[in-house]
N, CA, C and O of each residue as an XYZ file, in Angstrom:
844
protein
N      -0.359    -31.501    -29.272
C      -0.592    -32.534    -28.251
C       0.447    -33.642    -28.402
O       0.645    -34.152    -29.504
N       1.124    -34.027    -27.296
C       2.099    -35.105    -27.336
C       1.395    -36.448    -27.279
O       0.204    -36.526    -26.976
N       2.149    -37.517    -27.578
C       1.559    -38.852    -27.520
C       1.109    -39.181    -26.107
O       0.086    -39.839    -25.918
N       1.878    -38.721    -25.097
C       1.488    -38.985    -23.712
C       0.226    -38.233    -23.326
O      -0.549    -38.709    -22.497
N       0.007    -37.050    -23.924
C      -1.250    -36.341    -23.692
C      -2.417    -37.165    -24.227
O      -3.475    -37.249    -23.604
N      -2.204    -37.770    -25.391
C      -3.247    -38.626    -25.959
C      -3.517    -39.835    -25.091
O      -4.667    -40.233    -24.907
N      -2.441    -40.430    -24.549
C      -2.591    -41.588    -23.656
C      -3.321    -41.185    -22.388
O      -4.178    -41.916    -21.893
N      -2.967    -39.993    -21.856
C      -3.641    -39.497    -20.651
C      -5.130    -39.296    -20.914
O      -5.966    -39.613    -20.069
N      -5.454    -38.766    -22.093
C      -6.858    -38.568    -22.437
C      -7.600    -39.886    -22.563
O      -8.744    -40.021    -22.129
N      -6.920    -40.862    -23.170
C      -7.520    -42.193    -23.323
C      -7.746    -42.842    -21.965
O      -8.816    -43.392    -21.703
N      -6.722    -42.777    -21.089
C      -6.832    -43.375    -19.756
C      -7.897    -42.661    -18.927
O      -8.645    -43.296    -18.184
N      -7.959    -41.337    -19.061
C      -8.981    -40.570    -18.341
C     -10.378    -41.013    -18.758
O     -11.276    -41.146    -17.927
N     -10.547    -41.240    -20.070
C     -11.838    -41.719    -20.561
C     -12.220    -43.057    -19.964
O     -13.376    -43.274    -19.601
N     -11.235    -43.971    -19.860
C     -11.507    -45.282    -19.258
C     -11.929    -45.134    -17.800
O     -12.872    -45.782    -17.346
N     -11.220    -44.273    -17.075
C     -11.517    -44.106    -15.652
C     -12.857    -43.418    -15.437
O     -13.578    -43.738    -14.492
N     -13.192    -42.477    -16.306
C     -14.482    -41.803    -16.184
C     -15.632    -42.752    -16.497
O     -16.710    -42.656    -15.910
N     -15.385    -43.671    -17.431
C     -16.438    -44.614    -17.836
C     -16.567    -45.789    -16.874
O     -17.673    -46.189    -16.510
N     -15.414    -46.341    -16.463
C     -15.411    -47.581    -15.675
C     -14.993    -47.386    -14.218
O     -15.139    -48.298    -13.404
N     -14.478    -46.211    -13.890
C     -13.991    -45.996    -12.533
C     -12.657    -46.686    -12.316
O     -11.838    -46.759    -13.232
N     -12.431    -47.196    -11.102
C     -11.169    -47.858    -10.770
C     -10.872    -49.063    -11.674
O      -9.710    -49.273    -12.023
N     -11.874    -49.862    -12.065
C     -11.585    -50.951    -13.004
C     -11.007    -50.444    -14.329
O     -10.245    -51.151    -14.987
N     -11.369    -49.223    -14.714
C     -10.796    -48.640    -15.931
C      -9.312    -48.410    -15.784
O      -8.554    -48.604    -16.735
N      -8.879    -47.993    -14.588
C      -7.444    -47.832    -14.324
C      -6.750    -49.184    -14.387
O      -5.642    -49.295    -14.913
N      -7.399    -50.206    -13.853
C      -6.833    -51.561    -13.914
C      -6.702    -52.057    -15.334
O      -5.700    -52.676    -15.692
N      -7.726    -51.783    -16.160
C      -7.683    -52.196    -17.565
C      -6.549    -51.485    -18.293
O      -5.837    -52.099    -19.088
N      -6.378    -50.194    -18.024
C      -5.310    -49.433    -18.671
C      -3.941    -50.005    -18.321
O      -3.069    -50.096    -19.186
N      -3.745    -50.392    -17.059
C      -2.461    -50.947    -16.639
C      -2.254    -52.346    -17.203
O      -1.128    -52.709    -17.541
N      -3.317    -53.140    -17.313
C      -3.199    -54.464    -17.938
C      -2.724    -54.315    -19.382
O      -1.857    -55.060    -19.838
N      -3.292    -53.357    -20.090
C      -2.891    -53.110    -21.478
C      -1.470    -52.562    -21.549
O      -0.745    -52.840    -22.504
N      -1.065    -51.781    -20.538
C       0.308    -51.256    -20.491
C       1.317    -52.392    -20.406
O       2.403    -52.304    -20.979
N       0.962    -53.465    -19.688
C       1.847    -54.622    -19.608
C       1.981    -55.317    -20.948
O       3.059    -55.785    -21.312
N       0.885    -55.381    -21.674
C       0.888    -56.072    -22.961
C       1.479    -55.215    -24.070
O       2.029    -55.739    -25.039
N       1.367    -53.904    -23.930
C       1.885    -52.974    -24.933
C       2.756    -51.934    -24.225
O       2.285    -50.837    -23.923
N       4.036    -52.274    -23.956
C       4.924    -51.406    -23.166
C       4.994    -49.941    -23.591
O       5.259    -49.093    -22.739
N       4.768    -49.592    -24.883
C       4.779    -48.154    -25.197
C       3.735    -47.343    -24.429
O       3.858    -46.124    -24.317
N       2.695    -48.024    -23.892
C       1.760    -47.324    -23.016
C       2.466    -47.137    -21.673
O       2.725    -48.127    -20.989
N       2.786    -45.911    -21.270
C       3.627    -45.711    -20.083
C       2.846    -45.714    -18.772
O       1.881    -44.967    -18.608
N       3.278    -46.569    -17.839
C       2.628    -46.591    -16.533
C       2.902    -45.310    -15.760
O       2.134    -44.943    -14.871
N       4.012    -44.616    -16.100
C       4.308    -43.365    -15.397
C       3.326    -42.255    -15.740
O       3.328    -41.205    -15.099
N       2.487    -42.480    -16.748
C       1.385    -41.561    -17.045
C       0.099    -42.073    -16.399
O      -0.628    -41.314    -15.759
N      -0.175    -43.366    -16.572
C      -1.448    -43.932    -16.135
C      -1.572    -43.960    -14.609
O      -2.614    -43.592    -14.066
N      -0.516    -44.394    -13.918
C      -0.605    -44.546    -12.461
C      -0.775    -43.212    -11.721
O      -1.670    -43.100    -10.883
N       0.055    -42.201    -12.003
C      -0.174    -40.918    -11.325
C      -1.543    -40.308    -11.674
O      -2.172    -39.648    -10.847
N      -1.984    -40.545    -12.912
C      -3.302    -40.056    -13.306
C      -4.394    -40.728    -12.474
O      -5.372    -40.091    -12.082
N      -4.212    -42.032    -12.209
C      -5.175    -42.737    -11.346
C      -5.164    -42.148     -9.945
O      -6.214    -42.002     -9.318
N      -3.958    -41.803     -9.446
C      -3.871    -41.180     -8.130
C      -4.536    -39.813     -8.104
O      -5.236    -39.470     -7.152
N      -4.312    -39.037     -9.153
C      -4.943    -37.713     -9.256
C      -6.463    -37.852     -9.290
O      -7.182    -37.110     -8.621
N      -6.937    -38.807    -10.074
C      -8.386    -39.037    -10.184
C      -8.972    -39.417     -8.827
O     -10.065    -38.981     -8.466
N      -8.218    -40.249     -8.069
C      -8.667    -40.623     -6.724
C      -8.699    -39.394     -5.818
O      -9.608    -39.237     -5.003
N      -7.703    -38.530     -5.969
C      -7.656    -37.310     -5.172
C      -8.818    -36.380     -5.454
O      -9.214    -35.587     -4.600
N      -9.365    -36.483     -6.665
C     -10.518    -35.666     -7.041
C     -11.838    -36.271     -6.553
O     -12.909    -35.692     -6.739
N     -11.738    -37.446     -5.927
C     -12.929    -38.096     -5.398
C     -13.725    -38.884     -6.412
O     -14.850    -39.303     -6.144
N     -13.130    -39.086     -7.592
C     -13.857    -39.809     -8.644
C     -13.667    -41.317     -8.551
O     -14.321    -42.074     -9.269
N     -12.776    -41.754     -7.670
C     -12.637    -43.175     -7.328
C     -11.948    -43.216     -5.965
O     -11.320    -42.239     -5.555
N     -12.062    -44.333     -5.272
C     -11.403    -44.467     -3.981
C      -9.915    -44.716     -4.156
O      -9.504    -45.352     -5.127
N      -9.099    -44.224     -3.227
C      -7.657    -44.443     -3.307
C      -7.327    -45.922     -3.199
O      -6.522    -46.435     -3.975
N      -7.933    -46.606     -2.255
C      -7.678    -48.043     -2.100
C      -8.121    -48.789     -3.355
O      -7.448    -49.712     -3.813
N      -9.259    -48.377     -3.903
C      -9.730    -48.984     -5.153
C      -8.694    -48.824     -6.262
O      -8.408    -49.767     -7.000
N      -8.140    -47.628     -6.369
C      -7.137    -47.367     -7.406
C      -5.926    -48.276     -7.227
O      -5.417    -48.827     -8.203
N      -5.463    -48.435     -5.996
C      -4.303    -49.283     -5.720
C      -4.608    -50.751     -6.023
O      -3.800    -51.448     -6.638
N      -5.775    -51.208     -5.588
C      -6.138    -52.620     -5.796
C      -6.324    -52.924     -7.275
O      -5.813    -53.929     -7.768
N      -7.047    -52.067     -7.986
C      -7.346    -52.345     -9.389
C      -6.117    -52.203    -10.292
O      -5.948    -52.980    -11.232
N      -5.267    -51.223    -10.013
C      -4.061    -51.103    -10.849
C      -3.123    -52.282    -10.617
O      -2.490    -52.764    -11.557
N      -3.028    -52.750     -9.374
C      -2.188    -53.919     -9.100
C      -2.778    -55.167     -9.758
O      -2.051    -55.992    -10.312
N      -4.108    -55.292     -9.689
C      -4.769    -56.425    -10.356
C      -4.518    -56.369    -11.857
O      -4.278    -57.400    -12.485
N      -4.571    -55.175    -12.433
C      -4.297    -55.027    -13.858
C      -2.880    -55.435    -14.208
O      -2.649    -56.078    -15.232
N      -1.920    -55.060    -13.355
C      -0.524    -55.452    -13.580
C      -0.384    -56.969    -13.586
O       0.303    -57.536    -14.435
N      -1.038    -57.615    -12.635
C      -0.932    -59.075    -12.508
C      -1.585    -59.766    -13.705
O      -1.032    -60.726    -14.242
N      -2.744    -59.289    -14.120
C      -3.436    -59.889    -15.271
C      -2.590    -59.756    -16.536
O      -2.439    -60.716    -17.291
N      -2.037    -58.559    -16.764
C      -1.191    -58.364    -17.945
C       0.051    -59.231    -17.906
O       0.439    -59.813    -18.918
N       0.687    -59.320    -16.722
C       1.884    -60.151    -16.578
C       1.551    -61.623    -16.783
O       2.322    -62.351    -17.408
N       0.411    -62.064    -16.264
C       0.004    -63.458    -16.413
C      -0.226    -63.813    -17.876
O       0.122    -64.911    -18.309
N      -0.811    -62.889    -18.644
C      -1.027    -63.142    -20.072
C       0.310    -63.393    -20.775
O       0.417    -64.297    -21.603
N       1.327    -62.593    -20.445
C       2.643    -62.771    -21.072
C       3.333    -64.035    -20.555
O       4.057    -64.692    -21.303
N       3.119    -64.375    -19.297
C       3.632    -65.635    -18.749
C       3.080    -66.815    -19.553
O       3.816    -67.738    -19.905
N       1.783    -66.774    -19.836
C       1.150    -67.858    -20.595
C       1.682    -67.915    -22.026
O       1.807    -68.997    -22.600
N       1.998    -66.748    -22.604
C       2.624    -66.726    -23.933
C       3.955    -67.482    -23.879
O       4.250    -68.307    -24.744
N       4.757    -67.183    -22.842
C       6.039    -67.869    -22.695
C       5.865    -69.363    -22.474
O       6.607    -70.170    -23.033
N       4.871    -69.735    -21.645
C       4.628    -71.151    -21.370
C       4.182    -71.890    -22.632
O       4.605    -73.021    -22.870
N       3.329    -71.255    -23.442
C       2.865    -71.877    -24.684
C       3.992    -71.955    -25.713
O       4.082    -72.910    -26.484
N       4.841    -70.941    -25.709
C       5.979    -70.937    -26.630
C       6.913    -72.089    -26.307
O       7.285    -72.858    -27.193
N       7.296    -72.212    -25.033
C       8.108    -73.334    -24.579
C       9.565    -73.265    -25.008
O       9.931    -72.530    -25.925
N      10.384    -74.047    -24.323
C      11.826    -74.025    -24.581
C      12.167    -74.492    -25.986
O      13.029    -73.908    -26.643
N      11.498    -75.539    -26.452
C      11.837    -76.097    -27.770
C      11.654    -75.060    -28.876
O      12.496    -74.950    -29.767
N      10.563    -74.301    -28.825
C      10.338    -73.280    -29.844
C      11.346    -72.144    -29.701
O      11.822    -71.610    -30.702
N      11.676    -71.772    -28.464
C      12.669    -70.715    -28.254
C      14.014    -71.138    -28.842
O      14.686    -70.341    -29.496
N      14.403    -72.386    -28.609
C      15.663    -72.900    -29.152
C      15.609    -72.927    -30.685
O      16.579    -72.574    -31.356
N      14.462    -73.353    -31.226
C      14.321    -73.399    -32.690
C      14.440    -71.998    -33.289
O      15.062    -71.818    -34.336
N      13.845    -71.011    -32.624
C      13.956    -69.627    -33.098
C      15.399    -69.155    -32.990
O      15.915    -68.506    -33.900
N      16.054    -69.483    -31.867
C      17.444    -69.058    -31.641
C      18.372    -69.605    -32.714
O      19.315    -68.931    -33.128
N      18.106    -70.830    -33.166
C      18.964    -71.438    -34.192
C      18.915    -70.659    -35.508
O      19.862    -70.699    -36.293
N      17.823    -69.962    -35.742
C      17.668    -69.224    -36.994
C      18.219    -67.803    -36.915
O      18.363    -67.135    -37.938
N      18.522    -67.347    -35.726
C      19.033    -65.985    -35.562
C      20.541    -65.971    -35.754
O      21.243    -66.803    -35.178
N      21.049    -65.042    -36.550
C      22.453    -65.085    -36.958
C      23.480    -64.930    -35.849
O      24.566    -65.502    -35.949
N      23.182    -64.181    -34.798
C      24.190    -63.905    -33.774
C      23.891    -64.571    -32.431
O      24.586    -64.328    -31.444
N      22.864    -65.403    -32.399
C      22.470    -66.055    -31.149
C      22.967    -67.498    -31.140
O      22.862    -68.211    -32.139
N      23.510    -67.917    -29.993
C      23.963    -69.295    -29.816
C      23.048    -70.010    -28.827
O      22.404    -69.383    -27.986
N      23.006    -71.323    -28.944
C      22.220    -72.105    -27.994
C      22.766    -71.907    -26.587
O      22.018    -71.965    -25.611
N      24.074    -71.673    -26.484
C      24.683    -71.439    -25.175
C      24.098    -70.194    -24.508
O      24.063    -70.101    -23.281
N      23.636    -69.229    -25.325
C      22.998    -68.040    -24.757
C      21.701    -68.422    -24.048
O      21.391    -67.910    -22.973
N      20.957    -69.325    -24.667
C      19.717    -69.801    -24.054
C      20.029    -70.526    -22.757
O      19.351    -70.338    -21.747
N      21.071    -71.363    -22.795
C      21.447    -72.137    -21.609
C      21.897    -71.226    -20.469
O      21.590    -71.487    -19.305
N      22.623    -70.160    -20.803
C      23.051    -69.202    -19.766
C      21.852    -68.478    -19.170
O      21.790    -68.239    -17.964
N      20.905    -68.132    -20.030
C      19.691    -67.468    -19.549
C      18.914    -68.390    -18.617
O      18.410    -67.960    -17.579
N      18.824    -69.665    -18.999
C      18.135    -70.648    -18.162
C      18.816    -70.788    -16.809
O      18.152    -70.841    -15.774
N      20.149    -70.850    -16.822
C      20.900    -70.989    -15.569
C      20.698    -69.770    -14.681
O      20.519    -69.890    -13.469
N      20.730    -68.590    -15.304
C      20.523    -67.355    -14.542
C      19.132    -67.335    -13.930
O      18.963    -66.988    -12.761
N      18.132    -67.710    -14.728
C      16.758    -67.663    -14.253
C      16.511    -68.702    -13.166
O      15.748    -68.458    -12.232
N      17.160    -69.866    -13.287
C      17.017    -70.904    -12.266
C      17.559    -70.414    -10.922
O      17.036    -70.770     -9.866
N      18.609    -69.598    -10.972
C      19.257    -69.110     -9.753
C      18.613    -67.838     -9.218
O      18.491    -67.666     -8.006
N      18.202    -66.945    -10.117
C      17.737    -65.617     -9.693
C      16.311    -65.301    -10.139
O      15.911    -64.137    -10.146
N      15.542    -66.322    -10.511
C      14.222    -66.079    -11.094
C      13.288    -65.276    -10.212
O      12.629    -64.352    -10.688
N      13.220    -65.617     -8.924
C      12.301    -64.927     -8.023
C      12.673    -63.450     -7.900
O      11.810    -62.578     -7.996
N      13.964    -63.172     -7.685
C      14.415    -61.778     -7.570
C      14.196    -61.032     -8.881
O      13.844    -59.852     -8.880
N      14.406    -61.727    -10.005
C      14.239    -61.093    -11.312
C      12.792    -60.678    -11.533
O      12.529    -59.577    -12.018
N      11.852    -61.552    -11.181
C      10.434    -61.238    -11.339
C      10.032    -60.104    -10.402
O       9.323    -59.183    -10.806
N      10.486    -60.172     -9.149
C      10.106    -59.167     -8.157
C      10.644    -57.783     -8.515
O       9.883    -56.820     -8.613
N      11.959    -57.690     -8.709
C      12.553    -56.383     -8.996
C      12.287    -55.930    -10.428
O      12.256    -54.734    -10.715
N      12.094    -56.902    -11.325
C      11.802    -56.559    -12.717
C      10.504    -55.789    -12.868
O      10.343    -55.023    -13.818
N       9.568    -55.987    -11.933
C       8.298    -55.257    -11.990
C       8.493    -53.767    -11.754
O       7.579    -52.976    -11.989
N       9.683    -53.379    -11.288
C       9.935    -51.973    -10.968
C      10.909    -51.327    -11.947
O      11.376    -50.211    -11.718
N      11.215    -52.026    -13.034
C      12.161    -51.491    -14.017
C      11.419    -51.257    -15.337
O      10.852    -52.194    -15.899
N      11.420    -50.017    -15.836
C      10.748    -49.744    -17.122
C      11.251    -50.688    -18.210
O      12.416    -51.084    -18.207
N      10.386    -51.036    -19.120
C      10.643    -51.926    -20.259
C      10.674    -53.385    -19.794
O       9.891    -54.204    -20.277
N      11.584    -53.719    -18.850
C      11.690    -55.096    -18.372
C      10.442    -55.512    -17.607
O      10.165    -56.703    -17.465
N       9.693    -54.539    -17.119
C       8.488    -54.820    -16.342
C       7.558    -55.770    -17.083
O       6.956    -56.655    -16.475
N       7.444    -55.593    -18.372
C       6.579    -56.461    -19.173
C       7.325    -57.695    -19.659
O       6.810    -58.811    -19.597
N       8.553    -57.479    -20.146
C       9.273    -58.546    -20.823
C       9.643    -59.722    -19.921
O       9.747    -60.853    -20.394
N       9.843    -59.464    -18.613
C      10.328    -60.515    -17.727
C       9.330    -61.656    -17.571
O       9.710    -62.764    -17.194
N       8.061    -61.395    -17.855
C       7.040    -62.431    -17.698
C       7.204    -63.559    -18.700
O       6.856    -64.702    -18.401
N       7.725    -63.265    -19.881
C       7.838    -64.290    -20.930
C       8.870    -65.357    -20.569
O       8.541    -66.541    -20.635
N      10.113    -65.000    -20.188
C      11.046    -66.060    -19.777
C      10.575    -66.818    -18.543
O      10.889    -67.997    -18.382
N       9.816    -66.143    -17.661
C       9.263    -66.866    -16.512
C       8.333    -67.977    -16.982
O       8.320    -69.066    -16.408
N       7.556    -67.703    -18.024
C       6.677    -68.724    -18.587
C       7.435    -69.799    -19.325
O       7.128    -70.984    -19.199
N       8.441    -69.383    -20.107
C       9.261    -70.354    -20.843
C       9.910    -71.332    -19.880
O       9.944    -72.536    -20.132
N      10.428    -70.802    -18.766
C      11.116    -71.642    -17.781
C      10.150    -72.345    -16.828
O      10.569    -73.063    -15.920
N       8.849    -72.126    -17.047
C       7.808    -72.750    -16.237
C       8.025    -72.526    -14.742
O       7.899    -73.454    -13.943
N       8.351    -71.293    -14.372
C       8.379    -70.943    -12.950
C       7.022    -71.320    -12.362
O       5.996    -71.044    -12.983
N       6.987    -71.947    -11.171
C       5.690    -72.290    -10.573
C       4.776    -71.067    -10.576
O       5.162    -69.984    -10.134
N       3.573    -71.256    -11.075
C       2.714    -70.108    -11.320
C       2.361    -69.356    -10.044
O       2.177    -68.139    -10.069
N       2.266    -70.078     -8.923
C       1.942    -69.388     -7.675
C       3.099    -68.502     -7.223
O       2.889    -67.438     -6.642
N       4.335    -68.958     -7.500
C       5.511    -68.145     -7.174
C       5.528    -66.903     -8.067
O       5.774    -65.792     -7.599
N       5.266    -67.109     -9.349
C       5.228    -65.993    -10.291
C       4.171    -64.972     -9.881
O       4.441    -63.771     -9.860
N       2.974    -65.445     -9.557
C       1.888    -64.538     -9.199
C       2.187    -63.801     -7.887
O       1.896    -62.612     -7.757
N       2.767    -64.516     -6.919
C       3.069    -63.898     -5.631
C       4.054    -62.746     -5.785
O       3.804    -61.644     -5.297
N       5.176    -62.997     -6.464
C       6.210    -61.971     -6.543
C       5.883    -60.899     -7.584
O       6.363    -59.770     -7.489
N       5.073    -61.253     -8.568
C       4.563    -60.235     -9.486
C       3.628    -59.283     -8.744
O       3.690    -58.068     -8.931
N       2.765    -59.846     -7.905
C       1.837    -59.022     -7.129
C       2.587    -58.107     -6.168
O       2.272    -56.921     -6.068
N       3.577    -58.649     -5.459
C       4.336    -57.845     -4.497
C       5.097    -56.716     -5.195
O       5.039    -55.562     -4.768
N       5.811    -57.059     -6.274
C       6.575    -56.045     -7.001
C       5.678    -54.991     -7.615
O       5.982    -53.799     -7.569
N       4.562    -55.436     -8.195
C       3.622    -54.504     -8.827
C       2.972    -53.596     -7.797
O       2.776    -52.407     -8.044
N       2.632    -54.167     -6.624
C       1.982    -53.376     -5.584
C       2.890    -52.245     -5.115
O       2.432    -51.124     -4.892
N       4.177    -52.541     -4.967
C       5.122    -51.510     -4.534
C       5.239    -50.422     -5.593
O       5.113    -49.235     -5.291
N       5.484    -50.839     -6.851
C       5.642    -49.876     -7.951
C       4.385    -49.020     -8.117
O       4.466    -47.796     -8.213
N       3.234    -49.672     -8.148
C       1.986    -48.952     -8.382
C       1.663    -47.996     -7.236
O       1.199    -46.879     -7.464
N       1.909    -48.442     -6.001
C       1.602    -47.602     -4.851
C       2.420    -46.313     -4.875
O       1.898    -45.236     -4.586
N       3.700    -46.425     -5.218
C       4.567    -45.241     -5.283
C       3.995    -44.206     -6.252
O       3.931    -43.019     -5.933
N       3.583    -44.661     -7.429
C       3.159    -43.716     -8.462
C       1.720    -43.247     -8.295
O       1.396    -42.100     -8.605
N       0.860    -44.132     -7.805
C      -0.510    -43.694     -7.530
C      -0.506    -42.661     -6.403
O      -1.199    -41.647     -6.483
N       0.277    -42.920     -5.353
C       0.342    -41.977     -4.239
C       0.968    -40.651     -4.668
O       0.562    -39.586     -4.204
N       1.959    -40.726     -5.555
C       2.575    -39.496     -6.061
C       1.532    -38.636     -6.766
O       1.450    -37.431     -6.530
N       0.739    -39.256     -7.628
C      -0.315    -38.522     -8.326
C      -1.371    -37.999     -7.373
O      -1.915    -36.911     -7.566
N      -1.656    -38.781     -6.343
C      -2.667    -38.394     -5.350
C      -2.250    -37.128     -4.612
O      -3.060    -36.223     -4.414
N      -0.975    -37.066     -4.203
C      -0.499    -35.928     -3.421
C      -0.081    -34.731     -4.286
O      -0.158    -33.585     -3.844
N       0.360    -35.004     -5.515
C       0.752    -33.897     -6.386
C      -0.455    -33.171     -6.981
O      -0.362    -32.004     -7.360
N      -1.574    -33.864     -7.056
C      -2.792    -33.235     -7.568
C      -2.631    -32.780     -9.008
O      -2.258    -33.563     -9.881
N      -2.913    -31.515     -9.247
C      -2.855    -30.967    -10.602
C      -1.461    -31.070    -11.223
O      -1.309    -30.990    -12.442
N      -0.455    -31.247    -10.382
C       0.938    -31.353    -10.871
C       1.373    -32.800    -11.063
O       2.572    -33.078    -11.092
N       0.422    -33.733    -11.195
C       0.761    -35.147    -11.295
C       1.695    -35.449    -12.473
O       2.434    -36.433    -12.439
N       1.667    -34.610    -13.511
C       2.510    -34.869    -14.683
C       3.999    -34.692    -14.400
O       4.833    -35.095    -15.211
N       4.344    -34.089    -13.251
C       5.754    -33.987    -12.876
C       6.393    -35.363    -12.754
O       7.581    -35.528    -13.032
N       5.612    -36.340    -12.344
C       6.125    -37.708    -12.180
C       6.667    -38.233    -13.501
O       7.729    -38.853    -13.553
N       5.924    -37.976    -14.560
C       6.308    -38.446    -15.896
C       7.700    -37.956    -16.278
O       8.496    -38.713    -16.834
N       7.995    -36.683    -15.979
C       9.296    -36.124    -16.347
C      10.440    -36.808    -15.643
O      11.450    -37.132    -16.268
N      10.297    -37.037    -14.335
C      11.372    -37.672    -13.573
C      11.561    -39.130    -13.978
O      12.692    -39.590    -14.137
N      10.459    -39.858    -14.146
C      10.564    -41.263    -14.522
C      11.068    -41.394    -15.952
O      11.760    -42.355    -16.287
N      10.717    -40.418    -16.801
C      11.190    -40.452    -18.181
C      12.712    -40.441    -18.261
O      13.299    -41.075    -19.138
N      13.344    -39.719    -17.344
C      14.807    -39.694    -17.305
C      15.334    -41.093    -17.000
O      16.251    -41.580    -17.661
N      14.740    -41.735    -15.983
C      15.158    -43.094    -15.636
C      14.929    -44.076    -16.768
O      15.758    -44.951    -17.018
N      13.805    -43.932    -17.453
C      13.504    -44.813    -18.581
C      14.532    -44.651    -19.687
O      14.975    -45.637    -20.275
N      14.917    -43.405    -19.976
C      15.927    -43.159    -21.008
C      17.276    -43.769    -20.631
O      18.008    -44.262    -21.488
N      17.590    -43.728    -19.344
C      18.843    -44.355    -18.875
C      18.794    -45.861    -19.116
O      19.760    -46.452    -19.598
N      17.658    -46.476    -18.777
C      17.507    -47.923    -18.989
C      17.625    -48.260    -20.468
O      18.309    -49.214    -20.839
N      16.958    -47.475    -21.315
C      17.026    -47.704    -22.762
C      18.466    -47.582    -23.247
O      18.928    -48.389    -24.053
N      19.178    -46.558    -22.745
C      20.575    -46.370    -23.136
C      21.443    -47.552    -22.746
O      22.297    -47.981    -23.522
N      21.230    -48.082    -21.548
C      21.993    -49.244    -21.087
C      21.700    -50.456    -21.959
O      22.604    -51.200    -22.340
N      20.409    -50.643    -22.270
C      20.019    -51.788    -23.111
C      20.653    -51.675    -24.493
O      21.208    -52.648    -25.004
N      20.570    -50.491    -25.099
C      21.158    -50.298    -26.430
C      22.662    -50.554    -26.390
O      23.204    -51.214    -27.277
N      23.336    -50.035    -25.369
C      24.778    -50.251    -25.235
C      25.098    -51.733    -25.085
O      26.041    -52.234    -25.697
N      24.307    -52.438    -24.264
C      24.530    -53.870    -24.068
C      24.349    -54.642    -25.376
O      25.115    -55.557    -25.678
N      23.327    -54.262    -26.148
C      23.087    -54.924    -27.432
C      24.249    -54.667    -28.396
O      24.690    -55.579    -29.094
N      24.736    -53.439    -28.433
C      25.858    -53.103    -29.316
C      27.117    -53.878    -28.922
O      27.841    -54.374    -29.785
N      27.371    -53.977    -27.622
C      28.529    -54.746    -27.149
C      28.371    -56.215    -27.521
O      29.319    -56.850    -27.985
N      27.164    -56.756    -27.315
C      26.897    -58.159    -27.646
C      27.141    -58.425    -29.129
O      27.816    -59.386    -29.498
N      26.579    -57.556    -29.974
C      26.752    -57.722    -31.429
C      28.228    -57.602    -31.797
O      28.729    -58.381    -32.608
N      28.928    -56.630    -31.207
C      30.347    -56.454    -31.501
C      31.165    -57.677    -31.128
O      32.029    -58.112    -31.890
N      30.891    -58.230    -29.958
C      31.617    -59.432    -29.508
C      31.344    -60.601    -30.438
O      32.264    -61.335    -30.801
N      30.088    -60.781    -30.827
C      29.748    -61.910    -31.701
C      30.360    -61.759    -33.094
O      30.825    -62.742    -33.671
N      30.364    -60.569    -33.628
C      30.972    -60.354    -34.947
C      32.478    -60.590    -34.885
O      33.062    -61.138    -35.820
N      33.102    -60.181    -33.794
C      34.540    -60.425    -33.612
C      34.821    -61.921    -33.529
O      35.770    -62.415    -34.138
N      33.994    -62.640    -32.775
C      34.157    -64.092    -32.662
C      34.000    -64.761    -34.028
O      34.724    -65.699    -34.361
N      33.042    -64.263    -34.810
C      32.805    -64.850    -36.132
C      34.005    -64.630    -37.051
O      34.407    -65.535    -37.781
N      34.576    -63.416    -37.011
C      35.758    -63.140    -37.843
C      36.926    -64.016    -37.441
O      37.628    -64.552    -38.299
N      37.140    -64.167    -36.141
C      38.235    -65.006    -35.659
C      38.035    -66.466    -36.097
O      38.987    -67.162    -36.450
N      36.773    -66.902    -36.063
C      36.480    -68.271    -36.499
C      36.778    -68.477    -37.971
O      37.291    -69.521    -38.373
N      36.449    -67.464    -38.777
C      36.735    -67.571    -40.215
C      38.242    -67.609    -40.484
O      38.717    -68.389    -41.309
N      38.984    -66.754    -39.773
C      40.450    -66.724    -39.955
C      41.060    -68.040    -39.510
O      41.978    -68.554    -40.150
N      40.547    -68.590    -38.408
C      41.071    -69.865    -37.917
C      40.796    -70.989    -38.910
O      41.613    -71.890    -39.099
N      39.610    -70.911    -39.548
C      39.246    -71.933    -40.516
C      40.091    -71.886    -41.766
O      40.299    -72.915    -42.409
N      40.589    -70.706    -42.128
C      41.414    -70.573    -43.329
C      42.862    -70.990    -43.098
O      43.568    -71.401    -44.019
N      43.286    -70.871    -41.824
C      44.708    -71.167    -41.530
C      44.928    -72.657    -41.339
O      46.053    -73.088    -41.087
């Protein structure tokens, strides 16, 4: 049994016990614990709806509500953390500069709404984007509005896929898994480039200091 089979069994148990609210709870937890894959939970909710064990509209409403609740929890974490603590943490990290925080703030000030909206449709970032939104104190109604819109689109695509694929709902997982691996690869490459640039800058600074 794969880990995703175990997750599917766990999510199925929630839905059998709680119905559509169980699907919402599973998605809320997926936001808080990204290793729980929505590409398993959402199509499974659609399949369950197709079997008549919950309403399709119920599945869409509850999974979207779960996405919003999970995102809001992470937003509040960011808001409680605040800029001062983020800066204090950044000062202790060996390769991070305060200018990195300032660039992130500038980017978020300019593109925050688009980042929250489209970020809800990108694996991994779907959860993480809520924290900087809280740190930057994006107006909560704006955050909730665009989180709801982005989540509704993402969830509807995958719930409907599971609904129409029926017994073959697990096909969705395979296709989305490819996209997720691409995103992970891009992130890893970006981190390696960032670390390489910072180490090069540090070496140049040391040489300049000696000359």
